[in-house]
Short mmCIF file of C-alpha atoms in Angstrom, two decimals:
data_model
loop_
_atom_site.label_atom_id
_atom_site.label_comp_id
_atom_site.label_asym_id
_atom_site.label_seq_id
_atom_site.Cartn_x
_atom_site.Cartn_y
_atom_site.Cartn_z
CA UNK A 159 0.00 0.00 0.00
CA UNK A 160 1.49 3.29 -1.07
CA UNK A 161 0.51 6.82 -0.14
CA UNK A 162 -2.74 5.91 1.66
CA UNK A 163 -3.25 6.96 5.28
CA UNK A 164 -5.12 4.20 7.09
CA UNK A 165 -7.80 6.58 8.33
CA UNK A 166 -8.95 7.42 4.79
CA UNK A 167 -10.76 4.10 4.36
CA UNK A 168 -13.23 2.92 5.37
CA UNK A 169 -15.48 5.70 6.55
CA UNK A 170 -15.54 6.46 10.29
CA UNK A 171 -17.82 4.06 12.14
CA UNK A 172 -17.52 1.34 9.52
CA UNK A 173 -17.20 -2.20 10.79
CA UNK A 174 -14.16 -2.51 8.53
CA UNK A 175 -12.26 -0.31 10.97
CA UNK A 176 -11.96 -3.49 13.04
CA UNK A 177 -8.71 -5.29 12.22
CA UNK A 178 -9.01 -8.46 10.22
CA UNK A 179 -7.53 -11.68 11.53
CA UNK A 180 -5.58 -12.00 8.30
CA UNK A 181 -2.10 -10.57 8.70
CA UNK A 182 -0.64 -9.33 5.45
CA UNK A 183 2.06 -6.96 6.53
CA UNK A 184 2.79 -4.17 8.91
CA UNK A 185 -0.22 -2.75 10.72
CA UNK A 186 -0.75 0.92 11.30
CA UNK A 187 -2.44 2.14 14.44
CA UNK A 188 -4.54 5.16 15.23
CA UNK A 189 -2.30 7.68 16.92
CA UNK A 190 -3.45 9.92 19.74
CA UNK A 191 -4.21 13.56 18.83
CA UNK A 192 -1.00 15.54 18.75
CA UNK A 193 1.17 12.56 17.84
CA UNK A 194 1.60 12.93 14.09
CA UNK A 195 4.96 12.96 12.33
CA UNK A 196 5.05 16.75 12.42
CA UNK A 197 4.25 16.66 16.14
CA UNK A 198 7.23 14.33 16.65
CA UNK A 199 9.49 16.68 14.69
CA UNK A 200 8.40 19.58 16.87
CA UNK A 201 8.77 17.52 20.06
CA UNK A 202 12.26 16.32 19.13
CA UNK A 203 13.32 19.93 18.47
CA UNK A 204 11.91 21.19 21.79
CA UNK A 205 15.23 20.90 23.60
CA UNK A 206 14.03 18.18 25.97
CA UNK A 207 16.47 15.46 26.98
CA UNK A 208 15.28 12.47 24.95
CA UNK A 209 18.17 10.22 25.87
CA UNK A 210 18.05 10.38 29.66
CA UNK A 211 21.80 11.07 29.66
CA UNK A 212 21.71 14.87 29.59
CA UNK A 213 23.43 15.06 26.26
CA UNK A 214 26.27 12.64 26.98
CA UNK A 215 27.18 9.99 24.42
CA UNK A 216 28.37 6.67 25.82
CA UNK A 217 29.75 3.36 24.63
CA UNK A 218 27.01 0.78 25.23
CA UNK A 219 27.89 -2.79 26.07
CA UNK A 220 25.69 -5.72 25.12
CA UNK A 221 24.86 -6.23 28.80
CA UNK A 222 23.83 -2.58 29.21
CA UNK A 223 21.64 -2.63 26.10
CA UNK A 224 19.76 -5.68 27.36
CA UNK A 225 18.79 -3.88 30.58
CA UNK A 226 16.70 -1.30 28.67
CA UNK A 227 13.94 -3.56 27.39
CA UNK A 228 10.70 -2.21 28.89
CA UNK A 229 8.02 0.14 27.60
CA UNK A 230 9.17 2.94 29.90
CA UNK A 231 12.87 2.32 29.31
CA UNK A 232 13.48 1.10 25.77
CA UNK A 233 16.79 1.20 23.92
CA UNK A 234 17.59 -0.42 20.60
CA UNK A 235 20.60 -0.69 18.32
CA UNK A 236 20.53 0.04 14.58
CA UNK A 237 23.73 -0.45 12.61
CA UNK A 238 25.96 -0.08 15.63
CA UNK A 239 24.27 3.02 17.06
CA UNK A 240 22.06 2.86 20.16
CA UNK A 241 18.88 4.96 20.52
CA UNK A 242 16.51 5.55 23.42
CA UNK A 243 13.21 5.07 21.59
CA UNK A 244 11.07 5.46 24.71
CA UNK A 245 9.96 9.03 23.82
CA UNK A 246 9.05 7.91 20.27
CA UNK A 247 6.71 5.10 21.37
CA UNK A 248 3.45 7.06 21.12
CA UNK A 249 4.45 8.69 17.82
CA UNK A 250 5.24 5.50 15.91
CA UNK A 251 2.63 4.71 13.17
CA UNK A 252 3.22 0.97 13.64
CA UNK A 253 2.43 1.14 17.36
CA UNK A 254 4.33 0.31 20.52
CA UNK A 255 4.16 -3.45 19.97
CA UNK A 256 6.24 -3.22 16.81
CA UNK A 257 8.94 -1.13 18.51
CA UNK A 258 9.05 -3.43 21.52
CA UNK A 259 10.16 -6.29 19.25
CA UNK A 260 13.55 -4.55 19.13
CA UNK A 261 13.69 -3.57 22.81
CA UNK A 262 17.09 -4.17 24.36
CA UNK A 263 18.53 -5.90 21.28
CA UNK A 264 20.06 -5.16 17.89
CA UNK A 265 17.01 -4.19 15.83
CA UNK A 266 18.80 -3.71 12.50
CA UNK A 267 17.27 -6.75 10.79
CA UNK A 268 13.76 -5.98 12.06
CA UNK A 269 14.17 -2.37 10.95
CA UNK A 270 15.31 -3.37 7.45
CA UNK A 271 12.34 -5.69 7.00
CA UNK A 272 9.87 -2.83 7.40
CA UNK A 273 11.61 0.56 7.37
CA UNK A 274 14.73 0.20 5.21
CA UNK A 275 13.90 3.39 3.33
CA UNK A 276 13.35 5.52 6.45
CA UNK A 277 16.17 7.86 7.51
CA UNK A 278 16.21 6.79 11.15
CA UNK A 279 19.39 8.78 11.76
CA UNK A 280 17.50 11.99 11.09
CA UNK A 281 14.27 10.92 12.81
CA UNK A 282 16.01 9.69 15.99
CA UNK A 283 19.13 11.83 16.13
CA UNK A 284 17.98 13.52 19.36
CA UNK A 285 17.46 10.05 20.90
CA UNK A 286 21.03 8.90 20.25
CA UNK A 287 22.55 7.29 23.33
CA UNK A 288 25.88 6.30 21.80
CA UNK A 289 27.75 3.59 19.96
CA UNK A 290 27.83 -0.12 20.69
CA UNK A 291 31.08 -0.98 22.42
CA UNK A 292 33.32 -3.33 20.47
CA UNK A 293 35.08 -6.19 22.16
CA UNK A 294 38.85 -6.27 21.83
CA UNK A 295 40.02 -9.60 20.43
CA UNK A 296 43.53 -10.93 20.08
CA UNK A 297 44.47 -12.01 16.58
CA UNK A 298 47.41 -14.21 15.75
CA UNK A 299 47.87 -12.74 12.34
CA UNK A 300 47.20 -9.27 11.02
CA UNK A 301 44.56 -9.14 8.36
CA UNK A 302 45.39 -6.62 5.66
CA UNK A 303 42.35 -5.51 3.66
CA UNK A 304 42.74 -5.54 -0.08
CA UNK A 305 43.36 -2.19 -1.72
CA UNK A 306 41.52 -0.90 -4.74
CA UNK A 307 43.62 -0.59 -7.90
CA UNK A 308 42.97 0.83 -11.30
CA UNK A 309 40.89 -1.27 -13.61
CA UNK A 310 42.47 -3.44 -16.24
CA UNK A 311 43.28 -1.97 -19.65
CA UNK A 312 40.69 -2.25 -22.41
CA UNK A 313 42.13 -5.48 -23.80
CA UNK A 314 41.35 -7.52 -20.67
CA UNK A 315 38.21 -8.54 -18.83
CA UNK A 316 37.44 -6.89 -15.46
CA UNK A 317 35.83 -10.02 -14.01
CA UNK A 318 36.25 -13.29 -15.94
CA UNK A 319 33.04 -15.23 -16.45
CA UNK A 320 32.81 -18.19 -14.12
CA UNK A 321 30.44 -21.03 -13.48
CA UNK A 322 28.56 -19.10 -10.80
CA UNK A 323 25.63 -16.77 -11.42
CA UNK A 324 27.49 -13.54 -10.72
CA UNK A 325 27.20 -10.89 -13.43
CA UNK A 326 30.44 -9.50 -14.85
CA UNK A 327 31.49 -6.60 -17.03
CA UNK A 328 33.92 -5.55 -19.73
CA UNK A 329 34.68 -2.24 -21.43
CA UNK A 330 35.87 -1.01 -24.80
CA UNK A 331 36.86 2.35 -26.21
CA UNK A 332 37.62 4.40 -29.28
CA UNK A 333 39.19 7.85 -29.29
CA UNK A 334 35.69 9.37 -28.94
CA UNK A 335 33.62 6.84 -27.02
CA UNK A 336 33.60 4.47 -24.07
CA UNK A 337 31.38 1.38 -24.07
CA UNK A 338 30.68 -0.45 -20.80
CA UNK A 339 29.03 -3.88 -21.12
CA UNK A 340 27.38 -5.85 -18.30
CA UNK A 341 26.65 -9.55 -18.78
CA UNK A 342 23.95 -10.56 -16.29
CA UNK A 343 23.92 -14.28 -17.23
CA UNK A 344 20.11 -14.40 -17.25
CA UNK A 345 17.11 -13.07 -19.14
CA UNK A 346 16.11 -9.60 -18.04
CA UNK A 347 12.75 -7.81 -18.32
CA UNK A 348 12.04 -5.62 -21.32
CA UNK A 349 10.67 -2.95 -18.97
CA UNK A 350 14.22 -2.16 -17.87
CA UNK A 351 16.27 -3.05 -14.83
CA UNK A 352 19.23 -0.68 -15.06
CA UNK A 353 19.73 2.69 -13.36
CA UNK A 354 22.73 4.77 -14.38
CA UNK A 355 23.80 7.97 -12.61
CA UNK A 356 26.67 10.14 -13.82
CA UNK A 357 27.59 13.11 -11.65
CA UNK A 358 30.86 15.04 -11.41
CA UNK A 359 32.79 12.30 -13.18
CA UNK A 360 31.46 9.50 -10.96
CA UNK A 361 29.54 6.70 -12.66
CA UNK A 362 27.12 4.61 -10.61
CA UNK A 363 25.41 1.75 -12.43
CA UNK A 364 22.98 -0.57 -10.65
CA UNK A 365 21.26 -3.55 -12.28
CA UNK A 366 18.18 -4.89 -10.45
CA UNK A 367 17.93 -8.66 -10.85
CA UNK A 368 14.98 -9.83 -8.78
CA UNK A 369 16.02 -9.64 -5.13
CA UNK A 370 19.65 -9.10 -6.10
CA UNK A 371 21.57 -6.02 -7.19
CA UNK A 372 24.75 -5.75 -9.26
CA UNK A 373 26.64 -2.47 -8.98
CA UNK A 374 29.49 -0.73 -10.75
CA UNK A 375 30.75 2.41 -9.03
CA UNK A 376 33.85 4.31 -10.14
CA UNK A 377 35.41 7.66 -10.87
CA UNK A 378 35.99 7.75 -14.61
CA UNK A 379 39.50 8.23 -15.93
CA UNK A 380 38.55 11.38 -17.84
CA UNK A 381 35.62 13.70 -18.49
CA UNK A 382 32.62 12.57 -20.55
CA UNK A 383 29.50 14.24 -21.90
CA UNK A 384 26.37 14.20 -19.72
CA UNK A 385 24.20 12.26 -22.16
CA UNK A 386 24.11 8.49 -21.57
CA UNK A 387 22.83 5.79 -23.91
CA UNK A 388 21.68 2.46 -22.44
CA UNK A 389 20.92 -0.49 -24.72
CA UNK A 390 19.57 -3.85 -23.51
CA UNK A 391 19.42 -7.28 -25.14
CA UNK A 392 16.83 -8.90 -22.88
CA UNK A 393 17.05 -12.47 -24.19
CA UNK A 394 20.74 -12.85 -23.30
CA UNK A 395 20.87 -10.40 -20.38
CA UNK A 396 23.34 -7.97 -21.97
CA UNK A 397 23.37 -4.29 -20.98
CA UNK A 398 25.47 -1.76 -22.88
CA UNK A 399 26.17 1.77 -21.63
CA UNK A 400 27.66 4.22 -24.13
CA UNK A 401 29.51 7.38 -23.09
CA UNK A 402 30.96 10.19 -25.21
CA UNK A 403 34.42 11.46 -24.29
CA UNK A 404 34.96 15.20 -24.04
CA UNK A 405 38.58 14.89 -25.19
CA UNK A 406 39.34 12.51 -28.05
CA UNK A 407 42.12 10.35 -26.66
CA UNK A 408 42.64 6.83 -25.36
CA UNK A 409 42.22 6.14 -21.64
CA UNK A 410 44.82 4.02 -19.82
CA UNK A 411 42.02 2.57 -17.64
CA UNK A 412 38.29 2.92 -17.13
CA UNK A 413 38.78 4.72 -13.84
CA UNK A 414 39.23 4.41 -10.09
CA UNK A 415 36.93 1.94 -8.28
CA UNK A 416 34.83 3.41 -5.49
CA UNK A 417 32.86 1.87 -2.62
CA UNK A 418 30.80 -1.21 -3.54
CA UNK A 419 32.21 -1.33 -7.05
CA UNK A 420 31.68 -4.64 -8.86
CA UNK A 421 29.55 -6.10 -6.07
CA UNK A 422 26.59 -8.49 -6.28
CA UNK A 423 24.38 -8.59 -3.20
CA UNK A 424 20.81 -8.57 -1.95
CA UNK A 425 19.05 -5.37 -2.91
CA UNK A 426 17.72 -4.84 0.60
CA UNK A 427 21.31 -4.69 1.87
CA UNK A 428 22.08 -1.63 -0.23
CA UNK A 429 21.38 1.87 1.01
CA UNK A 430 18.66 3.72 -0.90
CA UNK A 431 20.29 6.07 -3.42
CA UNK A 432 18.68 9.41 -4.29
CA UNK A 433 19.15 11.80 -7.18
CA UNK A 434 18.08 15.45 -7.38
CA UNK A 435 15.01 15.93 -9.62
CA UNK A 436 13.24 19.09 -10.77
CA UNK A 437 9.49 19.78 -10.66
CA UNK A 438 8.42 20.48 -14.25
CA UNK A 439 4.66 20.71 -13.84
CA UNK A 440 1.74 20.11 -11.51
CA UNK A 441 -1.65 19.23 -12.97
CA UNK A 442 -4.92 18.91 -11.05
CA UNK A 443 -6.54 15.47 -11.31
CA UNK A 444 -9.46 16.01 -8.93
CA UNK A 445 -10.32 18.19 -5.93
CA UNK A 446 -7.35 17.05 -3.82
CA UNK A 447 -5.05 15.03 -6.09
CA UNK A 448 -2.37 16.28 -8.50
CA UNK A 449 -0.11 14.83 -11.17
CA UNK A 450 3.47 15.92 -10.45
CA UNK A 451 5.94 15.71 -13.33
CA UNK A 452 9.57 15.37 -12.21
CA UNK A 453 12.61 15.66 -14.46
CA UNK A 454 15.61 13.39 -13.87
CA UNK A 455 19.13 14.91 -13.93
CA UNK A 456 20.93 15.01 -17.28
CA UNK A 457 23.34 12.29 -16.19
CA UNK A 458 20.65 9.82 -15.09
CA UNK A 459 19.08 7.03 -17.12
CA UNK A 460 16.25 5.34 -15.21
CA UNK A 461 12.99 3.62 -16.01
CA UNK A 462 10.57 2.61 -13.25
CA UNK A 463 8.88 -0.66 -14.32
CA UNK A 464 5.16 -1.24 -13.82
CA UNK A 465 4.33 -2.18 -10.24
CA UNK A 466 7.45 -0.55 -8.78
CA UNK A 467 7.55 2.58 -6.65
CA UNK A 468 10.08 5.29 -5.78
CA UNK A 469 10.77 7.16 -2.56
CA UNK A 470 10.60 10.94 -2.32
CA UNK A 471 12.77 12.60 0.31
CA UNK A 472 12.66 16.16 1.61
CA UNK A 473 14.24 18.04 4.49
CA UNK A 474 11.38 19.47 6.59
CA UNK A 475 12.25 21.40 9.73
CA UNK A 476 15.74 19.82 9.75
CA UNK A 477 14.28 16.32 9.57
CA UNK A 478 14.42 14.09 6.49
CA UNK A 479 10.92 12.88 5.61
CA UNK A 480 10.58 9.98 3.15
CA UNK A 481 7.45 8.54 1.53
CA UNK A 482 6.83 5.94 -1.22
CA UNK A 483 4.87 6.78 -4.36
CA UNK A 484 4.05 4.73 -7.46
CA UNK A 485 4.74 6.40 -10.82
CA UNK A 486 2.01 6.49 -13.43
CA UNK A 487 2.10 7.48 -17.09
CA UNK A 488 1.04 10.94 -18.22
CA UNK A 489 -2.25 9.46 -19.37
CA UNK A 490 -3.98 6.16 -18.66
CA UNK A 491 -3.34 4.84 -22.18
CA UNK A 492 -0.31 6.02 -24.13
CA UNK A 493 1.89 4.64 -26.89
CA UNK A 494 3.35 1.29 -25.85
CA UNK A 495 6.93 2.57 -26.10
CA UNK A 496 6.24 5.62 -23.95
CA UNK A 497 7.35 4.29 -20.58
CA UNK A 498 10.67 3.08 -22.00
CA UNK A 499 11.69 6.35 -23.64
CA UNK A 500 10.13 8.92 -21.35
CA UNK A 501 12.77 10.24 -18.96
CA UNK A 502 10.34 12.15 -16.72
CA UNK A 503 8.54 10.66 -13.72
CA UNK A 504 4.81 11.24 -13.17
CA UNK A 505 3.42 10.85 -9.66
CA UNK A 506 -0.29 11.03 -8.83
CA UNK A 507 -0.38 12.28 -5.23
CA UNK A 508 -3.27 13.11 -2.95
CA UNK A 509 -2.55 16.18 -0.82
CA UNK A 510 -3.74 15.69 2.76
CA UNK A 511 -4.44 18.68 5.06
CA UNK A 512 -2.14 17.18 7.72
CA UNK A 513 0.26 15.40 5.35
CA UNK A 514 3.81 16.45 6.13
CA UNK A 515 5.37 15.56 2.78
CA UNK A 516 2.29 16.08 0.61
CA UNK A 517 1.91 19.63 1.94
CA UNK A 518 5.59 20.20 1.21
CA UNK A 519 5.10 18.94 -2.35
CA UNK A 520 2.01 21.05 -2.80
CA UNK A 521 3.99 24.15 -1.87
CA UNK A 522 6.81 23.50 -4.33
CA UNK A 523 7.16 25.88 -7.27
CA UNK A 524 7.99 24.89 -10.83
CA UNK A 525 11.76 24.51 -10.97
CA UNK A 526 12.12 23.48 -7.31
CA UNK A 527 14.01 20.29 -6.44
CA UNK A 528 13.06 17.03 -4.72
CA UNK A 529 15.12 13.88 -4.05
CA UNK A 530 13.95 10.70 -5.80
CA UNK A 531 15.14 7.11 -5.29
CA UNK A 532 15.50 4.36 -7.85
CA UNK A 533 12.82 1.69 -8.42
CA UNK A 534 11.78 -0.29 -5.35
CA UNK A 535 9.25 -3.03 -4.66
CA UNK A 536 8.71 -6.76 -5.02
CA UNK A 537 6.23 -6.83 -7.91
CA UNK A 538 7.20 -8.94 -10.93
CA UNK A 539 5.52 -8.91 -14.34
CA UNK A 540 6.53 -12.54 -14.94
CA UNK A 541 3.40 -14.18 -13.39
CA UNK A 542 1.18 -12.13 -15.71
CA UNK A 543 2.59 -13.86 -18.79
CA UNK A 544 0.55 -16.98 -18.01
CA UNK A 545 -2.62 -15.20 -16.85
CA UNK A 546 -5.89 -15.02 -18.77
CA UNK A 547 -7.91 -12.91 -16.29
CA UNK A 548 -6.39 -10.03 -14.30
CA UNK A 549 -8.42 -8.64 -11.37
CA UNK A 550 -7.45 -5.34 -9.72
CA UNK A 551 -8.91 -4.15 -6.42
CA UNK A 552 -7.97 -0.61 -5.40
CA UNK A 553 -9.09 1.88 -2.77
CA UNK A 554 -8.36 5.60 -3.07
CA UNK A 555 -4.88 6.35 -4.35
CA UNK A 556 -4.20 2.64 -4.16
CA UNK A 557 -5.22 2.99 -7.81
CA UNK A 558 -1.77 4.33 -8.75
CA UNK A 559 0.04 0.97 -9.20
CA UNK A 560 -3.00 -0.33 -11.09
CA UNK A 561 -2.83 2.41 -13.74
CA UNK A 562 0.28 1.07 -15.45
CA UNK A 563 -0.81 -2.55 -14.98
CA UNK A 564 -3.95 -1.74 -16.96
CA UNK A 565 -1.89 -0.33 -19.83
CA UNK A 566 0.54 -3.25 -19.65
CA UNK A 567 -2.24 -5.85 -19.76
CA UNK A 568 -4.06 -4.20 -22.65
CA UNK A 569 -1.15 -3.17 -24.84
CA UNK A 570 1.66 -5.62 -24.14
CA UNK A 571 0.29 -8.96 -22.88
CA UNK A 572 -2.02 -10.49 -25.46
CA UNK A 573 -2.71 -13.61 -23.38
CA UNK A 574 -4.75 -11.59 -20.85
CA UNK A 575 -8.31 -11.79 -22.16
CA UNK A 576 -9.88 -9.52 -19.57
CA UNK A 577 -8.65 -6.94 -17.03
CA UNK A 578 -11.23 -5.94 -14.42
CA UNK A 579 -10.85 -3.08 -11.95
CA UNK A 580 -12.99 -2.75 -8.80
CA UNK A 581 -12.34 0.78 -7.55
CA UNK A 582 -13.37 1.84 -4.02
CA UNK A 583 -13.79 5.49 -2.97
CA UNK A 584 -15.84 7.55 -0.55
CA UNK A 585 -17.32 10.20 -2.87
CA UNK A 586 -17.76 10.20 -6.62
CA UNK A 587 -15.46 13.22 -6.93
CA UNK A 588 -12.68 11.12 -5.33
CA UNK A 589 -12.48 8.76 -8.32
CA UNK A 590 -9.13 9.23 -10.06
CA UNK A 591 -9.08 9.39 -13.87
CA UNK A 592 -12.82 8.68 -13.87
CA UNK A 593 -13.31 9.89 -17.42
CA UNK A 594 -10.30 8.06 -18.80
CA UNK A 595 -11.33 4.78 -17.18
CA UNK A 596 -14.86 5.06 -18.57
CA UNK A 597 -13.52 5.91 -22.03
CA UNK A 598 -11.16 2.94 -22.02
CA UNK A 599 -13.89 0.54 -20.88
CA UNK A 600 -16.19 1.78 -23.65
CA UNK A 601 -13.55 1.40 -26.37
CA UNK A 602 -11.81 -1.81 -25.31
CA UNK A 603 -13.73 -5.00 -24.61
CA UNK A 604 -10.72 -6.44 -22.74
CA UNK A 605 -11.11 -3.88 -19.94
CA UNK A 606 -13.93 -3.46 -17.43
CA UNK A 607 -14.26 -1.08 -14.48
CA UNK A 608 -16.75 -0.88 -11.61
CA UNK A 609 -16.84 1.78 -8.92
CA UNK A 610 -17.88 1.33 -5.29
CA UNK A 611 -18.75 4.35 -3.14
CA UNK A 612 -19.10 4.37 0.63
CA UNK A 613 -20.75 7.83 0.61
CA UNK A 614 -22.75 8.01 -2.61
CA UNK A 615 -24.98 10.87 -3.62
CA UNK A 616 -28.67 10.23 -4.31
CA UNK A 617 -28.14 10.09 -8.07
CA UNK A 618 -25.43 7.39 -7.85
CA UNK A 619 -26.52 4.16 -9.58
CA UNK A 620 -23.37 2.07 -9.16
CA UNK A 621 -22.21 -0.20 -6.35
CA UNK A 622 -22.23 1.10 -2.77
CA UNK A 623 -20.83 0.01 0.57
CA UNK A 624 -17.52 -1.72 1.32
CA UNK A 625 -15.74 -4.81 0.17
CA UNK A 626 -17.49 -8.00 1.27
CA UNK A 627 -17.80 -11.64 0.24
CA UNK A 628 -20.84 -11.36 -2.09
CA UNK A 629 -19.25 -8.42 -3.90
CA UNK A 630 -16.01 -10.32 -4.51
CA UNK A 631 -17.85 -13.47 -5.59
CA UNK A 632 -19.67 -11.45 -8.20
CA UNK A 633 -16.54 -9.58 -9.29
CA UNK A 634 -14.31 -12.67 -9.54
CA UNK A 635 -16.49 -14.39 -12.09
CA UNK A 636 -13.84 -16.75 -13.46
CA UNK A 637 -14.67 -18.85 -16.53
CA UNK A 638 -13.78 -22.55 -16.34
CA UNK A 639 -10.19 -23.23 -17.34
CA UNK A 640 -9.07 -19.63 -16.86
CA UNK A 641 -5.96 -18.68 -14.93
CA UNK A 642 -6.42 -15.59 -12.81
CA UNK A 643 -4.21 -13.17 -10.92
CA UNK A 644 -5.40 -10.60 -8.36
CA UNK A 645 -3.66 -7.39 -7.28
CA UNK A 646 -4.76 -5.43 -4.21
CA UNK A 647 -3.77 -1.94 -3.07
CA UNK A 648 -5.32 0.36 -0.49
CA UNK A 649 -5.27 1.35 3.17
CA UNK A 650 -4.24 -1.37 5.61
CA UNK A 651 -7.77 -2.20 6.92
CA UNK A 652 -9.06 -2.51 3.34
CA UNK A 653 -6.09 -4.60 2.26
CA UNK A 654 -6.25 -7.02 5.17
CA UNK A 655 -9.99 -7.56 4.89
CA UNK A 656 -9.78 -8.03 1.11
CA UNK A 657 -6.97 -10.57 1.36
CA UNK A 658 -8.89 -12.55 3.95
CA UNK A 659 -11.97 -12.65 1.73
CA UNK A 660 -9.95 -13.64 -1.32
CA UNK A 661 -8.28 -16.52 0.48
CA UNK A 662 -11.67 -17.71 1.72
CA UNK A 663 -12.58 -18.05 -1.95
CA UNK A 664 -9.59 -20.31 -2.53
CA UNK A 665 -7.02 -17.95 -4.00
CA UNK A 666 -3.44 -18.97 -3.29
CA UNK A 667 -0.40 -16.80 -2.62
CA UNK A 668 0.79 -17.53 -6.17
CA UNK A 669 -2.40 -15.95 -7.54
CA UNK A 670 -2.22 -12.81 -5.42
CA UNK A 671 -0.01 -9.72 -5.10
CA UNK A 672 -0.46 -7.05 -2.45
CA UNK A 673 1.05 -3.61 -2.90
CA UNK A 674 2.01 -2.34 0.53
CA UNK A 675 4.73 -0.25 2.18
#
């Protein structure tokens, strides 16, 4: 679920406010008045001692950390730094129970499972107790870490291909160009899996391969032009990056390796990388939702595949605030090649009166800057290749990941006979791209949309109420022999209830994908 506060659905007083027994991810709890993110920012800047140590920083032993494991005295360790999270308990959207799982222990792994994208150092900097003390050990032999050396000359291979599954790279040059080639050793999606950033002579190339990430990171031997060309041969997993030299001469090496160069590791173990984007335009979609168009830097080549999201980051009152958003296309249906060649990012964002980041975005002027991450998320297009019926259930701005799936199913996957969208909102004016959805349904027999309103006006003739078993039975009208796939996105109460109802109807985990933060 992306960009949907849990209180926006269902309506106040609805029975669906009661948590479902089906657990599908991190819960969000109703915070007390005065305990929003902005309230925490103000509280942490109030000058109060949030550590209990009067500003002192200490070395914390394992034994000392374990002593602070209660609700009223709770410390945790994240990446070697210890924080007193007691003051933050009542401000945490996931509730006290979630924080207490890391009480008195190293909570790094738990944190990464749920909050990897959150800048905890900024959020909790006033709660910093100190650093974990390291134990002194006696070693018989000194271990000398390997040093980084210049890359091999153009005639040799940087990493010889082996029998393992590790990608490797090579490079070639002329007097005017440099060509960097990555061999992934597997088929790669046509939607793109490579992000290239070139800034101040530093090249950062990351290839997303499922749960894994292959990275090249180096300072180039000489200056190059800002424009980058990326070519992909999907069937053999070959990625070619072309650069134009500013000075026409041969390089003795590709450049100087930097941190994490030529590494292959789990994507979740890499820090989220941001680049500085520019707001090009802001278009009104409905009464409280806008389409923000962001321009990537000149040295960046990035495509966000369908079903993936990005993180936006902004410094608000000296605190870094990060939120996930799912890109959409400029229009619901565009030319099939659009998403591959369009360098701008479109984000459909609902502006909430008390939304810290959405209010910040709403106040940006054309030409202002915002930090944007690379593609994130677990969604894979691969299961859709064998699907004949695609069912999409969305509530509110949970529609955003569905928008590009609709285009993908209609324009690029011929085996999908029917794509059906069940779209939940409170008021009719809340429906995003209402006109475009109706127009597509009228012109394409492979697409069908139904709307469900919890607060309909008297003239409304469509479905009303909230998601329930009879509604889903009617919606999931699967012909015999069909193979279906269901995607769900919305506020946590909606998502949990919907998943429970779907599984009661016999859907398996292999037939279901849930978009959630």
